JSON list of C-alpha atoms in Angstrom, two decimals:
[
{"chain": "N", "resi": 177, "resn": "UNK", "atom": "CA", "xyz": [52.42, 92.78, -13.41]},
{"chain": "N", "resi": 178, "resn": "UNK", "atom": "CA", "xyz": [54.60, 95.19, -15.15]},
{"chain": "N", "resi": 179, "resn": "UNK", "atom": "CA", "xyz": [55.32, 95.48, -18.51]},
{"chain": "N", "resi": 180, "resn": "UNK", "atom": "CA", "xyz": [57.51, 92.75, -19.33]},
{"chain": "N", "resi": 181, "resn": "UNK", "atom": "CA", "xyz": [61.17, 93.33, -19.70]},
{"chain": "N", "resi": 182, "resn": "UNK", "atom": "CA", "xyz": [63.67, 92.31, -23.14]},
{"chain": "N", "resi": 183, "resn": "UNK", "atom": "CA", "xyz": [63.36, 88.57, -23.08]},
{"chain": "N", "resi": 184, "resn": "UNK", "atom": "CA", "xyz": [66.80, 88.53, -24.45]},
{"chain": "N", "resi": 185, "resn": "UNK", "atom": "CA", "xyz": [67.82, 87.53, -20.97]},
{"chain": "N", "resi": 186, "resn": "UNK", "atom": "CA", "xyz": [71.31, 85.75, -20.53]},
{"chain": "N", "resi": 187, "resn": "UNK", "atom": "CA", "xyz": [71.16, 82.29, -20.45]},
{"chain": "N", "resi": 188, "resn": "UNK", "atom": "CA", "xyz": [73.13, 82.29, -17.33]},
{"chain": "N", "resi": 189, "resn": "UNK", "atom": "CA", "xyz": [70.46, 83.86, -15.05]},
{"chain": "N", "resi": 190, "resn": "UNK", "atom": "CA", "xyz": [67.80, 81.65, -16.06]},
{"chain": "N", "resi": 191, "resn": "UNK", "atom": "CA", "xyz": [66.48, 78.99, -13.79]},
{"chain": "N", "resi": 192, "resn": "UNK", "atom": "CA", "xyz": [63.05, 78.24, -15.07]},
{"chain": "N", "resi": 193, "resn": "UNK", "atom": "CA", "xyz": [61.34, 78.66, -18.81]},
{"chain": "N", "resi": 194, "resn": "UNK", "atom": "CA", "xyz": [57.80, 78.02, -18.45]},
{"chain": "N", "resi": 195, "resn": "UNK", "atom": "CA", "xyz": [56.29, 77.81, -22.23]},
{"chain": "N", "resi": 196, "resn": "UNK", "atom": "CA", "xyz": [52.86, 77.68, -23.92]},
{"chain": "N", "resi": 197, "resn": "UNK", "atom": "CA", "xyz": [51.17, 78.95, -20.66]},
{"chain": "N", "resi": 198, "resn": "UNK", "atom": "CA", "xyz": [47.88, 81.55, -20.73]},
{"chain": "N", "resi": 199, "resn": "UNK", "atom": "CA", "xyz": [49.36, 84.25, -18.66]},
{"chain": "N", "resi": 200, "resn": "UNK", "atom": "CA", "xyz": [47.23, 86.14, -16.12]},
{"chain": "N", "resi": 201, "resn": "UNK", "atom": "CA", "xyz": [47.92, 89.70, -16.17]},
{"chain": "N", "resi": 202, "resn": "UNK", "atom": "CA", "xyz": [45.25, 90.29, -13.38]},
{"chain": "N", "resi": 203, "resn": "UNK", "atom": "CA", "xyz": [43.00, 93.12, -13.87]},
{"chain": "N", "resi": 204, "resn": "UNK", "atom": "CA", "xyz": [44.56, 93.67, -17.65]},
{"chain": "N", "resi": 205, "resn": "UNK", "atom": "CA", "xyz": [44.72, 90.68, -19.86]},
{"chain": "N", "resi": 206, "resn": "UNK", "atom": "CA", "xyz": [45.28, 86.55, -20.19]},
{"chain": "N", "resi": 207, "resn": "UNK", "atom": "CA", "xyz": [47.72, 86.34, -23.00]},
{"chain": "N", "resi": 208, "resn": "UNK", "atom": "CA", "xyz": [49.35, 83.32, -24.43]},
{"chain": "N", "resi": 209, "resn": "UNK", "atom": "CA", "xyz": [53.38, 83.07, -24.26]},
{"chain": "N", "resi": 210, "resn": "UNK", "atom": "CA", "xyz": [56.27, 81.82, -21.96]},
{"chain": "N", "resi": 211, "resn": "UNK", "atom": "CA", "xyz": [57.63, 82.94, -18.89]},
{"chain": "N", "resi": 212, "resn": "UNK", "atom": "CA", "xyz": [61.54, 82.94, -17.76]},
{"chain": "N", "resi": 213, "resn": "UNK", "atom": "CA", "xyz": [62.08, 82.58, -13.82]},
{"chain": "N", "resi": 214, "resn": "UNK", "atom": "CA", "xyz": [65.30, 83.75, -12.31]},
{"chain": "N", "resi": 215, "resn": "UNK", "atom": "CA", "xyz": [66.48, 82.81, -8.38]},
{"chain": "N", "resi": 216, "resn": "UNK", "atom": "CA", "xyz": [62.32, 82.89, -8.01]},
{"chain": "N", "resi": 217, "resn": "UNK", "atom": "CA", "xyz": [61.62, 85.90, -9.82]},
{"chain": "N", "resi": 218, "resn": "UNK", "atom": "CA", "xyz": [60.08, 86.82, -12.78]},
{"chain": "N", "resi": 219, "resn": "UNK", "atom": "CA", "xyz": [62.46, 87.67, -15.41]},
{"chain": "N", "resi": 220, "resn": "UNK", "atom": "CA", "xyz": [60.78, 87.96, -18.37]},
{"chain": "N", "resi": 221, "resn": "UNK", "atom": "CA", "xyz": [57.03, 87.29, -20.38]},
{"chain": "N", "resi": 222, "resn": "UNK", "atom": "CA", "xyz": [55.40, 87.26, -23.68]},
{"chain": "N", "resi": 223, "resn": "UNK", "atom": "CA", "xyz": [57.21, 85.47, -26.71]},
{"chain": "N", "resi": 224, "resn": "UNK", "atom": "CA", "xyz": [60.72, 84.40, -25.22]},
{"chain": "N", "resi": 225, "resn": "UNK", "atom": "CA", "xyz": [62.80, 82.92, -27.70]},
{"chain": "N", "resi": 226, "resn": "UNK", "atom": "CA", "xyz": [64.53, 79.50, -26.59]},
{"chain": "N", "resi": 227, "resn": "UNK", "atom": "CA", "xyz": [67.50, 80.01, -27.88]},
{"chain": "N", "resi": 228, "resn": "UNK", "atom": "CA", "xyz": [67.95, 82.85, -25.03]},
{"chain": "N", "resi": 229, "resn": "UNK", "atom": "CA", "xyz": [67.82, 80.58, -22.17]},
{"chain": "N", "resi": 230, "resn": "UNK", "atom": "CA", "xyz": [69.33, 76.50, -23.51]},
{"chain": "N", "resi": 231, "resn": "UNK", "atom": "CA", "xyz": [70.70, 75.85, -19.72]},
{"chain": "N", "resi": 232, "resn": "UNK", "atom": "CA", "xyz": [66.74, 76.59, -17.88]},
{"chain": "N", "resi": 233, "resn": "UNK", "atom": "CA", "xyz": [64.64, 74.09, -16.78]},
{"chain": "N", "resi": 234, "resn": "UNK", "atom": "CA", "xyz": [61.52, 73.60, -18.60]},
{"chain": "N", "resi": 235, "resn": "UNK", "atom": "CA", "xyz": [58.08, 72.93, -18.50]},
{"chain": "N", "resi": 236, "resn": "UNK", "atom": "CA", "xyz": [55.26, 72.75, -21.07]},
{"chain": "N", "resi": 237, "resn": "UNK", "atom": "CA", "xyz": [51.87, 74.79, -19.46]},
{"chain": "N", "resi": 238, "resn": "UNK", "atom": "CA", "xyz": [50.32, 73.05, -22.15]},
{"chain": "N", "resi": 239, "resn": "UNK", "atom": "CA", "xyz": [47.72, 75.91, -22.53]},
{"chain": "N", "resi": 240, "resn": "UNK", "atom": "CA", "xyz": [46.74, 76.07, -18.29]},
{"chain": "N", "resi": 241, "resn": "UNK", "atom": "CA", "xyz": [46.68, 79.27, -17.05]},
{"chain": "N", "resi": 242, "resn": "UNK", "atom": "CA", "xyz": [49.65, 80.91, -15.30]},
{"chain": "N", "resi": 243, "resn": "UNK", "atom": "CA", "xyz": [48.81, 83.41, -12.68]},
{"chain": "N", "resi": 244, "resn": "UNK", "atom": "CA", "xyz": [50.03, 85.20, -9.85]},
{"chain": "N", "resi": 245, "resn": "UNK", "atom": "CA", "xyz": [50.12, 83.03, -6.70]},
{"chain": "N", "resi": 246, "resn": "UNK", "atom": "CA", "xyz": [46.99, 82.92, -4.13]},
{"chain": "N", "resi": 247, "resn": "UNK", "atom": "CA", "xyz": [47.33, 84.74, -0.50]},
{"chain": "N", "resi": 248, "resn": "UNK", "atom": "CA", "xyz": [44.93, 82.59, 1.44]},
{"chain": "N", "resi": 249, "resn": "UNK", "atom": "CA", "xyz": [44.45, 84.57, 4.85]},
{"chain": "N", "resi": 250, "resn": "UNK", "atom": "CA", "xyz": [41.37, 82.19, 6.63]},
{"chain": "N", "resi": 251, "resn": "UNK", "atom": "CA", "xyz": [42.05, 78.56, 6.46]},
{"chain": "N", "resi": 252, "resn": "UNK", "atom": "CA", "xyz": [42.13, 75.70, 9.20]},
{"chain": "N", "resi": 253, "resn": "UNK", "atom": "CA", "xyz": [43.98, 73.01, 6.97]},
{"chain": "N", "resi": 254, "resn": "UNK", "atom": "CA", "xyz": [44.16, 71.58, 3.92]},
{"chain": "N", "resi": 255, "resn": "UNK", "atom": "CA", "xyz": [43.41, 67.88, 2.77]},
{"chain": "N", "resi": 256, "resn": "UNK", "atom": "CA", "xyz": [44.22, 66.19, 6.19]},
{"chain": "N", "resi": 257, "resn": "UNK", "atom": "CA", "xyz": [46.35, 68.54, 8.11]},
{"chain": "N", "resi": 258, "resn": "UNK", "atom": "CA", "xyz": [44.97, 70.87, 10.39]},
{"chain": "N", "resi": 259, "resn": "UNK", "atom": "CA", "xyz": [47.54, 73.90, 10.96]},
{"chain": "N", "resi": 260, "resn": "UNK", "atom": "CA", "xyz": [46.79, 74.06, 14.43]},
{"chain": "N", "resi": 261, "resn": "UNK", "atom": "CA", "xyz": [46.81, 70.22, 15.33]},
{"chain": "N", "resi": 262, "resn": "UNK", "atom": "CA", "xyz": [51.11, 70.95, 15.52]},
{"chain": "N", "resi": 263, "resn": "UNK", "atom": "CA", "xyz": [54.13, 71.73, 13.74]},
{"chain": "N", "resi": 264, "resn": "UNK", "atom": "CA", "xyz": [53.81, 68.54, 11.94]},
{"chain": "N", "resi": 265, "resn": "UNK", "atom": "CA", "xyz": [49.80, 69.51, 10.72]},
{"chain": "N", "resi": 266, "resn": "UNK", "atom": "CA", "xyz": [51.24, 72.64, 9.94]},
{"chain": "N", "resi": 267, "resn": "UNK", "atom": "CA", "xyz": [54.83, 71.82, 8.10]},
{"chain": "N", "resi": 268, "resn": "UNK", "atom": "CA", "xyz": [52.73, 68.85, 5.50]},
{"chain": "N", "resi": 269, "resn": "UNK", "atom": "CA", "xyz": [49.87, 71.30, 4.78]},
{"chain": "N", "resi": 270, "resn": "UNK", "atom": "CA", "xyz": [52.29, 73.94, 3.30]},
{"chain": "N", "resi": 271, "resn": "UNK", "atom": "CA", "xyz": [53.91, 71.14, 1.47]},
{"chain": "N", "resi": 272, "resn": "UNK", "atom": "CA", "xyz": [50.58, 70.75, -0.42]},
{"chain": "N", "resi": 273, "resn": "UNK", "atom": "CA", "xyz": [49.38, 74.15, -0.88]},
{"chain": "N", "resi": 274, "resn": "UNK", "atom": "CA", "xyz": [51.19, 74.52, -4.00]},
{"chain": "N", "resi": 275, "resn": "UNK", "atom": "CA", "xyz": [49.26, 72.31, -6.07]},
{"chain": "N", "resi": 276, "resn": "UNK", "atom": "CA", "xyz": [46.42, 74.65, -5.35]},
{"chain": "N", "resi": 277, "resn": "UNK", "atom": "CA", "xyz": [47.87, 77.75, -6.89]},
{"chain": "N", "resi": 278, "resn": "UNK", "atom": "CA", "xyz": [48.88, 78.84, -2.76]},
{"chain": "N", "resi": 279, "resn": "UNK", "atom": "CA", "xyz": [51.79, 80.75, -2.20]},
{"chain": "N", "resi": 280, "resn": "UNK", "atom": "CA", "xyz": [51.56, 83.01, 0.81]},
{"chain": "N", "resi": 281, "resn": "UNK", "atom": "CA", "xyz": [48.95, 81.13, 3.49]},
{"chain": "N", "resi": 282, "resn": "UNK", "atom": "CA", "xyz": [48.06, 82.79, 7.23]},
{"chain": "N", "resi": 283, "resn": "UNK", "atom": "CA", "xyz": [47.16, 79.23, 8.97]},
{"chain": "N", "resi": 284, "resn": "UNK", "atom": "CA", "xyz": [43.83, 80.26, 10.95]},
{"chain": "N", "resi": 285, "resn": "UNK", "atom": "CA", "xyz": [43.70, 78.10, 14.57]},
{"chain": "N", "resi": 286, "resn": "UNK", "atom": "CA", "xyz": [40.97, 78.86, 17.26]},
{"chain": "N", "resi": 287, "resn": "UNK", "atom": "CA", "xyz": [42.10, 79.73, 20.47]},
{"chain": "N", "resi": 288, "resn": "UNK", "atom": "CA", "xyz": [41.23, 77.53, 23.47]},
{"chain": "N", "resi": 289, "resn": "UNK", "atom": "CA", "xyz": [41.96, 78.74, 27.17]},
{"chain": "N", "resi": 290, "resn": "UNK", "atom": "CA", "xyz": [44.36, 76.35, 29.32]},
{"chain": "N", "resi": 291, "resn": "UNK", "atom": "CA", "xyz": [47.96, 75.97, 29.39]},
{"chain": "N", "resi": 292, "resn": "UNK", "atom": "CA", "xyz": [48.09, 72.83, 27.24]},
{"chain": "N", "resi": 293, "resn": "UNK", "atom": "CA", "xyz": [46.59, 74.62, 24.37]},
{"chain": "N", "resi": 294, "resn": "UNK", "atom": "CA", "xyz": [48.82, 77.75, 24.87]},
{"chain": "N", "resi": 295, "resn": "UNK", "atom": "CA", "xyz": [51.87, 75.15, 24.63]},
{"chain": "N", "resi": 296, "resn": "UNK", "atom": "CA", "xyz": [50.35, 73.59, 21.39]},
{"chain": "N", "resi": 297, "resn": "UNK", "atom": "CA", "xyz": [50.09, 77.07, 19.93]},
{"chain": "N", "resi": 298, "resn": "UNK", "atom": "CA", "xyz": [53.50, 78.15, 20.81]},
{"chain": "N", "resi": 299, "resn": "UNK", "atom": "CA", "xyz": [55.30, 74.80, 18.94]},
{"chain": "N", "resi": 300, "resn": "UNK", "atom": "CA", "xyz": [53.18, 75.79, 15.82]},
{"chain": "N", "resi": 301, "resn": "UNK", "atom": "CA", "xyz": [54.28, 79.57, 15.76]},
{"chain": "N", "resi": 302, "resn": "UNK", "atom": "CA", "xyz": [57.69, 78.01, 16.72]},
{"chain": "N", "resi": 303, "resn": "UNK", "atom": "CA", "xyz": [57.48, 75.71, 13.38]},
{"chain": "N", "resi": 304, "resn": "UNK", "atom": "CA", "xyz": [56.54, 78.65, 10.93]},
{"chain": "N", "resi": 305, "resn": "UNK", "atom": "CA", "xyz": [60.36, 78.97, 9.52]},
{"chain": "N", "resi": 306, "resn": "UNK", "atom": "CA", "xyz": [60.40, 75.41, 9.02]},
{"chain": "N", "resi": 307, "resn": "UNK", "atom": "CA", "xyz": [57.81, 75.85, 6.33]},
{"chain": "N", "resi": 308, "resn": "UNK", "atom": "CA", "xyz": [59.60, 75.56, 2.96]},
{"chain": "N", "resi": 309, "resn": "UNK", "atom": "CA", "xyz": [57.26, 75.19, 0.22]},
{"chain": "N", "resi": 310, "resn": "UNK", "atom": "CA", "xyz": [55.01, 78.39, 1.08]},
{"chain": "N", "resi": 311, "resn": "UNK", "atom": "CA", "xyz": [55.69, 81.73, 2.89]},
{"chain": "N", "resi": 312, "resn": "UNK", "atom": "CA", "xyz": [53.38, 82.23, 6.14]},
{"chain": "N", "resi": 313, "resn": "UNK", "atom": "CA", "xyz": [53.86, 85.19, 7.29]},
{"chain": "N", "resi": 314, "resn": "UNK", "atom": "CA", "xyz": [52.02, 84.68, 11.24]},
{"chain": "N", "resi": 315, "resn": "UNK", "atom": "CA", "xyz": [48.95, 83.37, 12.37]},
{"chain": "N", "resi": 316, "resn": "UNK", "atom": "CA", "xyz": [45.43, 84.27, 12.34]},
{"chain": "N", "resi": 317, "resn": "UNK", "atom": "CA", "xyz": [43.90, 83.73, 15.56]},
{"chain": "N", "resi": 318, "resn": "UNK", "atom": "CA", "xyz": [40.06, 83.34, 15.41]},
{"chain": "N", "resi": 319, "resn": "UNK", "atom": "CA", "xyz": [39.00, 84.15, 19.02]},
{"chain": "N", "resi": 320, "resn": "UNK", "atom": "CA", "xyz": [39.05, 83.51, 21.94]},
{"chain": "N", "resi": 321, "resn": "UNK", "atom": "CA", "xyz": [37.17, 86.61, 22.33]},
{"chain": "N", "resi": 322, "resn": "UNK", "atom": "CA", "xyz": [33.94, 85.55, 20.13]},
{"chain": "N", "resi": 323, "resn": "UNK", "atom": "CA", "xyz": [30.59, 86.23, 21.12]},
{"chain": "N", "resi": 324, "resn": "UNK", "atom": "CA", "xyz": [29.31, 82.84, 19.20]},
{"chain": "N", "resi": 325, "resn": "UNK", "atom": "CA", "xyz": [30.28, 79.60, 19.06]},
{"chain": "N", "resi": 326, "resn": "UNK", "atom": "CA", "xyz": [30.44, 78.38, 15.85]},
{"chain": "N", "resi": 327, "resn": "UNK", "atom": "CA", "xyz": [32.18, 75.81, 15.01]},
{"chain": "N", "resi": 328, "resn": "UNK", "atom": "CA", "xyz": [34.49, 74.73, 18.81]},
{"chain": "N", "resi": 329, "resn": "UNK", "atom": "CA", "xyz": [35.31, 77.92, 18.99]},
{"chain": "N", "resi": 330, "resn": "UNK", "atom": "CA", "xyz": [35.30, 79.91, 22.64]},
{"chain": "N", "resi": 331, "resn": "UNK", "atom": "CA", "xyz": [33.56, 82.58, 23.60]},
{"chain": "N", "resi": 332, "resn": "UNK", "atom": "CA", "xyz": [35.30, 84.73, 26.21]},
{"chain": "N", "resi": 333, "resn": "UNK", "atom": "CA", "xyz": [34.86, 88.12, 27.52]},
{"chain": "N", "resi": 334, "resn": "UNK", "atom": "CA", "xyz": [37.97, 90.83, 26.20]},
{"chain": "N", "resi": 335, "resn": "UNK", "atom": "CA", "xyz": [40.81, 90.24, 28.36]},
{"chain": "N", "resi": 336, "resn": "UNK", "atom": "CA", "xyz": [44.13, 92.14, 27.75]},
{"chain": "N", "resi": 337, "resn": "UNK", "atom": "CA", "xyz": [45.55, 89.83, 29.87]},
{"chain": "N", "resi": 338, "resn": "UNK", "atom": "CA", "xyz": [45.21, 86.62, 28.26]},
{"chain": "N", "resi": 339, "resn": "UNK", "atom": "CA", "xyz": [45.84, 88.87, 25.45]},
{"chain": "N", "resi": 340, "resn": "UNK", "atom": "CA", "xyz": [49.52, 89.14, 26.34]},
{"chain": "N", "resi": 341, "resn": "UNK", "atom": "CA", "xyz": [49.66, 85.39, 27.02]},
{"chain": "N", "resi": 342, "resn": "UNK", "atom": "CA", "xyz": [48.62, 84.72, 23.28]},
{"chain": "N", "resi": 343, "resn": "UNK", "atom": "CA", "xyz": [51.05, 86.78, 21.96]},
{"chain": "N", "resi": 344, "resn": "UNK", "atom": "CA", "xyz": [53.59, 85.97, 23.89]},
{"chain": "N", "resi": 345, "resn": "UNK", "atom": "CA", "xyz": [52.91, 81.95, 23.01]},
{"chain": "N", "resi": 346, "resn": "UNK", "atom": "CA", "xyz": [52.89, 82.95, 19.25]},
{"chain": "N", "resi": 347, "resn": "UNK", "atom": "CA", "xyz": [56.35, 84.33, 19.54]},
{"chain": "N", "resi": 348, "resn": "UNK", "atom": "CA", "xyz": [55.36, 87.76, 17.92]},
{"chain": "N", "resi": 349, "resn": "UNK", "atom": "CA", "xyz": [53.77, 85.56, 15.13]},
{"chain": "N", "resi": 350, "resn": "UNK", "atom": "CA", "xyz": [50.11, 87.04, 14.81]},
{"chain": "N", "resi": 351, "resn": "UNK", "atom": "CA", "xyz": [49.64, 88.57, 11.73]},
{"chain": "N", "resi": 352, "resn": "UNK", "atom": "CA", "xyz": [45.63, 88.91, 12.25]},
{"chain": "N", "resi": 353, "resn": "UNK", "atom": "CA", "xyz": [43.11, 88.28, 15.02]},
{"chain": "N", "resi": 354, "resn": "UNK", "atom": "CA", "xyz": [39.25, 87.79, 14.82]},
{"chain": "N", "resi": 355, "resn": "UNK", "atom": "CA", "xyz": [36.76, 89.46, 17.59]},
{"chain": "N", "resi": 356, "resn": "UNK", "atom": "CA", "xyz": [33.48, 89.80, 18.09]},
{"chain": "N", "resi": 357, "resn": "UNK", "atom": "CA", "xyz": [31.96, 93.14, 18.66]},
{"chain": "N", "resi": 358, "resn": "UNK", "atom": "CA", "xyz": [29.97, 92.76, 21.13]},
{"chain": "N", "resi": 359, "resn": "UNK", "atom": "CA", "xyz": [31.65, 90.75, 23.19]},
{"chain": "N", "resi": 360, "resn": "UNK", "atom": "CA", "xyz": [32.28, 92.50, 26.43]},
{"chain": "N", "resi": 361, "resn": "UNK", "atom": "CA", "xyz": [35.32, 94.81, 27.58]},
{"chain": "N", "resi": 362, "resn": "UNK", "atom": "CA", "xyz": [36.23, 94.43, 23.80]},
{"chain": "N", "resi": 363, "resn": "UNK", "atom": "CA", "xyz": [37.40, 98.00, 23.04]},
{"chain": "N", "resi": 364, "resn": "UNK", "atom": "CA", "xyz": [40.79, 97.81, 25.05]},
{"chain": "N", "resi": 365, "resn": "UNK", "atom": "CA", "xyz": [41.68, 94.36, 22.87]},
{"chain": "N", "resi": 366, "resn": "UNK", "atom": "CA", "xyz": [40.74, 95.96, 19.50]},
{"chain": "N", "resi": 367, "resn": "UNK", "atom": "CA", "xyz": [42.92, 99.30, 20.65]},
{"chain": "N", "resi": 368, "resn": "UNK", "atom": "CA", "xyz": [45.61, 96.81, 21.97]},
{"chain": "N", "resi": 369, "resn": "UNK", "atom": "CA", "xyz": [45.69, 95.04, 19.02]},
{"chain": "N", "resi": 370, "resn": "UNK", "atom": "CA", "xyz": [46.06, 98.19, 16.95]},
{"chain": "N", "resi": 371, "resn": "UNK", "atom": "CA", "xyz": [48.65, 99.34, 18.89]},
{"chain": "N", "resi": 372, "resn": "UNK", "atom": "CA", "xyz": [51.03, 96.54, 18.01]},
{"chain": "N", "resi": 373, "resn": "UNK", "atom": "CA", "xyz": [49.93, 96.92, 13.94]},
{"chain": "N", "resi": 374, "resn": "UNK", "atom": "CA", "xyz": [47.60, 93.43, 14.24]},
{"chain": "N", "resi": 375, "resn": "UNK", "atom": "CA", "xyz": [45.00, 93.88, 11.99]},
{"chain": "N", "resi": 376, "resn": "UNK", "atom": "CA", "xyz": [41.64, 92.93, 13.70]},
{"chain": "N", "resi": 377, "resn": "UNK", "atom": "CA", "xyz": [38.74, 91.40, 11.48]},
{"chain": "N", "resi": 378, "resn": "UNK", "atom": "CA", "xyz": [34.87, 91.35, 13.16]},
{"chain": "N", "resi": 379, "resn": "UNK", "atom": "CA", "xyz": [33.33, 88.00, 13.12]},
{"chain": "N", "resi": 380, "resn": "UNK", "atom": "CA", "xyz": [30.60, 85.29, 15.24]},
{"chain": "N", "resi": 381, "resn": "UNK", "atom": "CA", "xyz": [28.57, 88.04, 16.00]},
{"chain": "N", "resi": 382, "resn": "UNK", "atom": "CA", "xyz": [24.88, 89.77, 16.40]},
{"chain": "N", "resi": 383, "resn": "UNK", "atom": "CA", "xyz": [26.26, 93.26, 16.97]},
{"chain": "N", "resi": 384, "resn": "UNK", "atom": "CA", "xyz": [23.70, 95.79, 16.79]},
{"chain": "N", "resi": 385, "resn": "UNK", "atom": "CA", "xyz": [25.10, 98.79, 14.31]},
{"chain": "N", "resi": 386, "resn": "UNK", "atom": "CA", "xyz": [26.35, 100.83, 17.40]},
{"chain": "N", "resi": 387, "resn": "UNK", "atom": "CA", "xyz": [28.47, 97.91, 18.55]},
{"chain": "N", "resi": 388, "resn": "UNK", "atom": "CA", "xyz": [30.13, 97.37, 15.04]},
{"chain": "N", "resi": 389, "resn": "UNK", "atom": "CA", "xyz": [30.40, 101.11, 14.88]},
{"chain": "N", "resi": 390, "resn": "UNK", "atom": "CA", "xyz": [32.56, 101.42, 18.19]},
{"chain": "N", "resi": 391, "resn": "UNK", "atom": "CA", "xyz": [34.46, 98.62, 17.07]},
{"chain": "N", "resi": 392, "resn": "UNK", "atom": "CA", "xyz": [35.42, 99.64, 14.04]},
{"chain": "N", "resi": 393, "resn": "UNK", "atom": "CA", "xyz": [36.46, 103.33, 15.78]},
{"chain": "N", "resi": 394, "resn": "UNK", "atom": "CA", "xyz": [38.09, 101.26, 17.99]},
{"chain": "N", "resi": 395, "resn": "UNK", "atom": "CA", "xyz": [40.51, 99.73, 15.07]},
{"chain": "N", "resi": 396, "resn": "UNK", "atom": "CA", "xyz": [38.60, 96.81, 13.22]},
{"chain": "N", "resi": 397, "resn": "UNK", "atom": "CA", "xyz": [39.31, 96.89, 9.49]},
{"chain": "N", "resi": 398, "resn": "UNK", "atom": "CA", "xyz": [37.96, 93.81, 8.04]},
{"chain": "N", "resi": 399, "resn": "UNK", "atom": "CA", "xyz": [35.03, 91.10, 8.62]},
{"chain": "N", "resi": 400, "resn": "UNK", "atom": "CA", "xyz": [34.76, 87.51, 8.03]},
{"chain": "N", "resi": 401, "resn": "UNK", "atom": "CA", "xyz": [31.74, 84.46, 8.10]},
{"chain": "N", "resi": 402, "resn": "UNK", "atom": "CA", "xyz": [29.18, 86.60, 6.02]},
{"chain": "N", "resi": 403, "resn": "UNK", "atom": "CA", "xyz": [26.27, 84.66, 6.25]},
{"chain": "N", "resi": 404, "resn": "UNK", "atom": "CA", "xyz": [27.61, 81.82, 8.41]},
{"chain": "N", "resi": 405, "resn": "UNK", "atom": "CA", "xyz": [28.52, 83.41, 11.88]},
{"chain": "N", "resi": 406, "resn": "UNK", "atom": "CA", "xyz": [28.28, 86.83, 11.03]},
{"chain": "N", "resi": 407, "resn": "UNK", "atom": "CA", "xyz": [24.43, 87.48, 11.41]},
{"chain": "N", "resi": 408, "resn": "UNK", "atom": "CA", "xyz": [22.86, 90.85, 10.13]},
{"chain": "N", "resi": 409, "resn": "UNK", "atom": "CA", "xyz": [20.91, 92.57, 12.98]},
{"chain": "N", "resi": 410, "resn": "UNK", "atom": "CA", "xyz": [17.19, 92.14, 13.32]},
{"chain": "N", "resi": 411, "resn": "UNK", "atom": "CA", "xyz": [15.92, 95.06, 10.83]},
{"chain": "N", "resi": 412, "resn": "UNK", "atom": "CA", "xyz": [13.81, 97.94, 12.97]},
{"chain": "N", "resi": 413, "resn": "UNK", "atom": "CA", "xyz": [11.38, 100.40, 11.91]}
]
């Protein structure tokens, strides 16, 4: 956060007074005051005198700590929706992330091959403005192109192909996409991906160092599953 502006903020702009909260100045400070919310943004922090805002809505934090909302970018579901179940799955879990401390949420789904699957995909990307309560900014798509299972997930060979097909179902709605490194013909996805900005994660892998090496020259940025399905190499002498 900035430093806080004047709190002697018209009454008139005000929206929301949040009072008695521990504010979490991330990286600085947790200091106790109040908060004043204008049309969703922050308008003011610290000691806010109530006299400046009589028409806002207000809530007690009753000491709980205030903080800058979450950006969860790997997560199937939450409670019982699964994000990539439909639009429905996906539309009720971002009317529950709140209560979490969620605000921004990249619903992860795991690619399957076959048309039915691509048609389920599409009606979810399809659904994403429909989500009020939370931004989502696109989809993380873990796979197809894994070298590992895990958990349903498949395992297919890099195929810029089927590529096109994915992002053509998601409606220019992939915001990240996991790989494995050493799954074959690889490369060209990872470099296709970077070409159209998608960030590309490593992940269900046993890539030797060289593998991970190319792939990361190739474009990957990121990794995921450390210590789940993202196995270190067998050491050598």
């Amino acid at each position: 956060m900035k430093n806080p502006p004047s709190p002697a903020v018209s009454a008139s702009k005000a929206s929301l007074l949040i009072t008695n909260a521990r504010i979490v100045e991330p990286g600085q400070r947790i200091s106790v005051g109040d908060m004043l919310v204008r049309d969703g943004r922050i308008e003011a922090y610290g000691a806010i005198e109530l006299a400046t805002a009589p028409d806002a809505e207000r809530v007690d934090a009753r000491g709980r700590l205030l903080t800058p909302g979450l950006i969860d970018i790997h997560t199937h579901g939450i409670l019982q929706h699964l994000y990539e179940s439909g639009p429905e799955g996906l539309i009720a879990g971002g009317n529950v992330l709140g209560q979490f401390g969620v605000t921004t949420v990249i619903p992860t789904v795991v690619p399957q091959v076959g048309r039915a699957w691509l048609e389920r995909i599409a009606a979810v990307a399809a659904a994403i403005p429909s989500v009020r309560n939370v931004s989502v900014p696109g989809l993380h798509l873990e796979g197809p192109f894994l070298a590992i299972r895990g958990s349903a997930a498949a395992t297919v060979p890099g195929d810029l192909g089927l590529l096109e097909e994915l992002f053509a179902a998601c409606q220019g709605r992939v915001t990240m996409m996991s790989v494995s490194p050493e799954t074959p013909h690889i490369i060209p996805v990872i470099e296709r991906l970077r070409e159209k900005g998608v960030p590309v994660f490593l992940t269900h892998t046993r890539a030797s160092a060289e593998q991970t090496e190319a792939a990361i020259e190739a474009g990957a940025r990121h990794a995921t599953h450390f210590y789940d399905v993202f196995y270190s190499p067998a050491e050598t002498d």
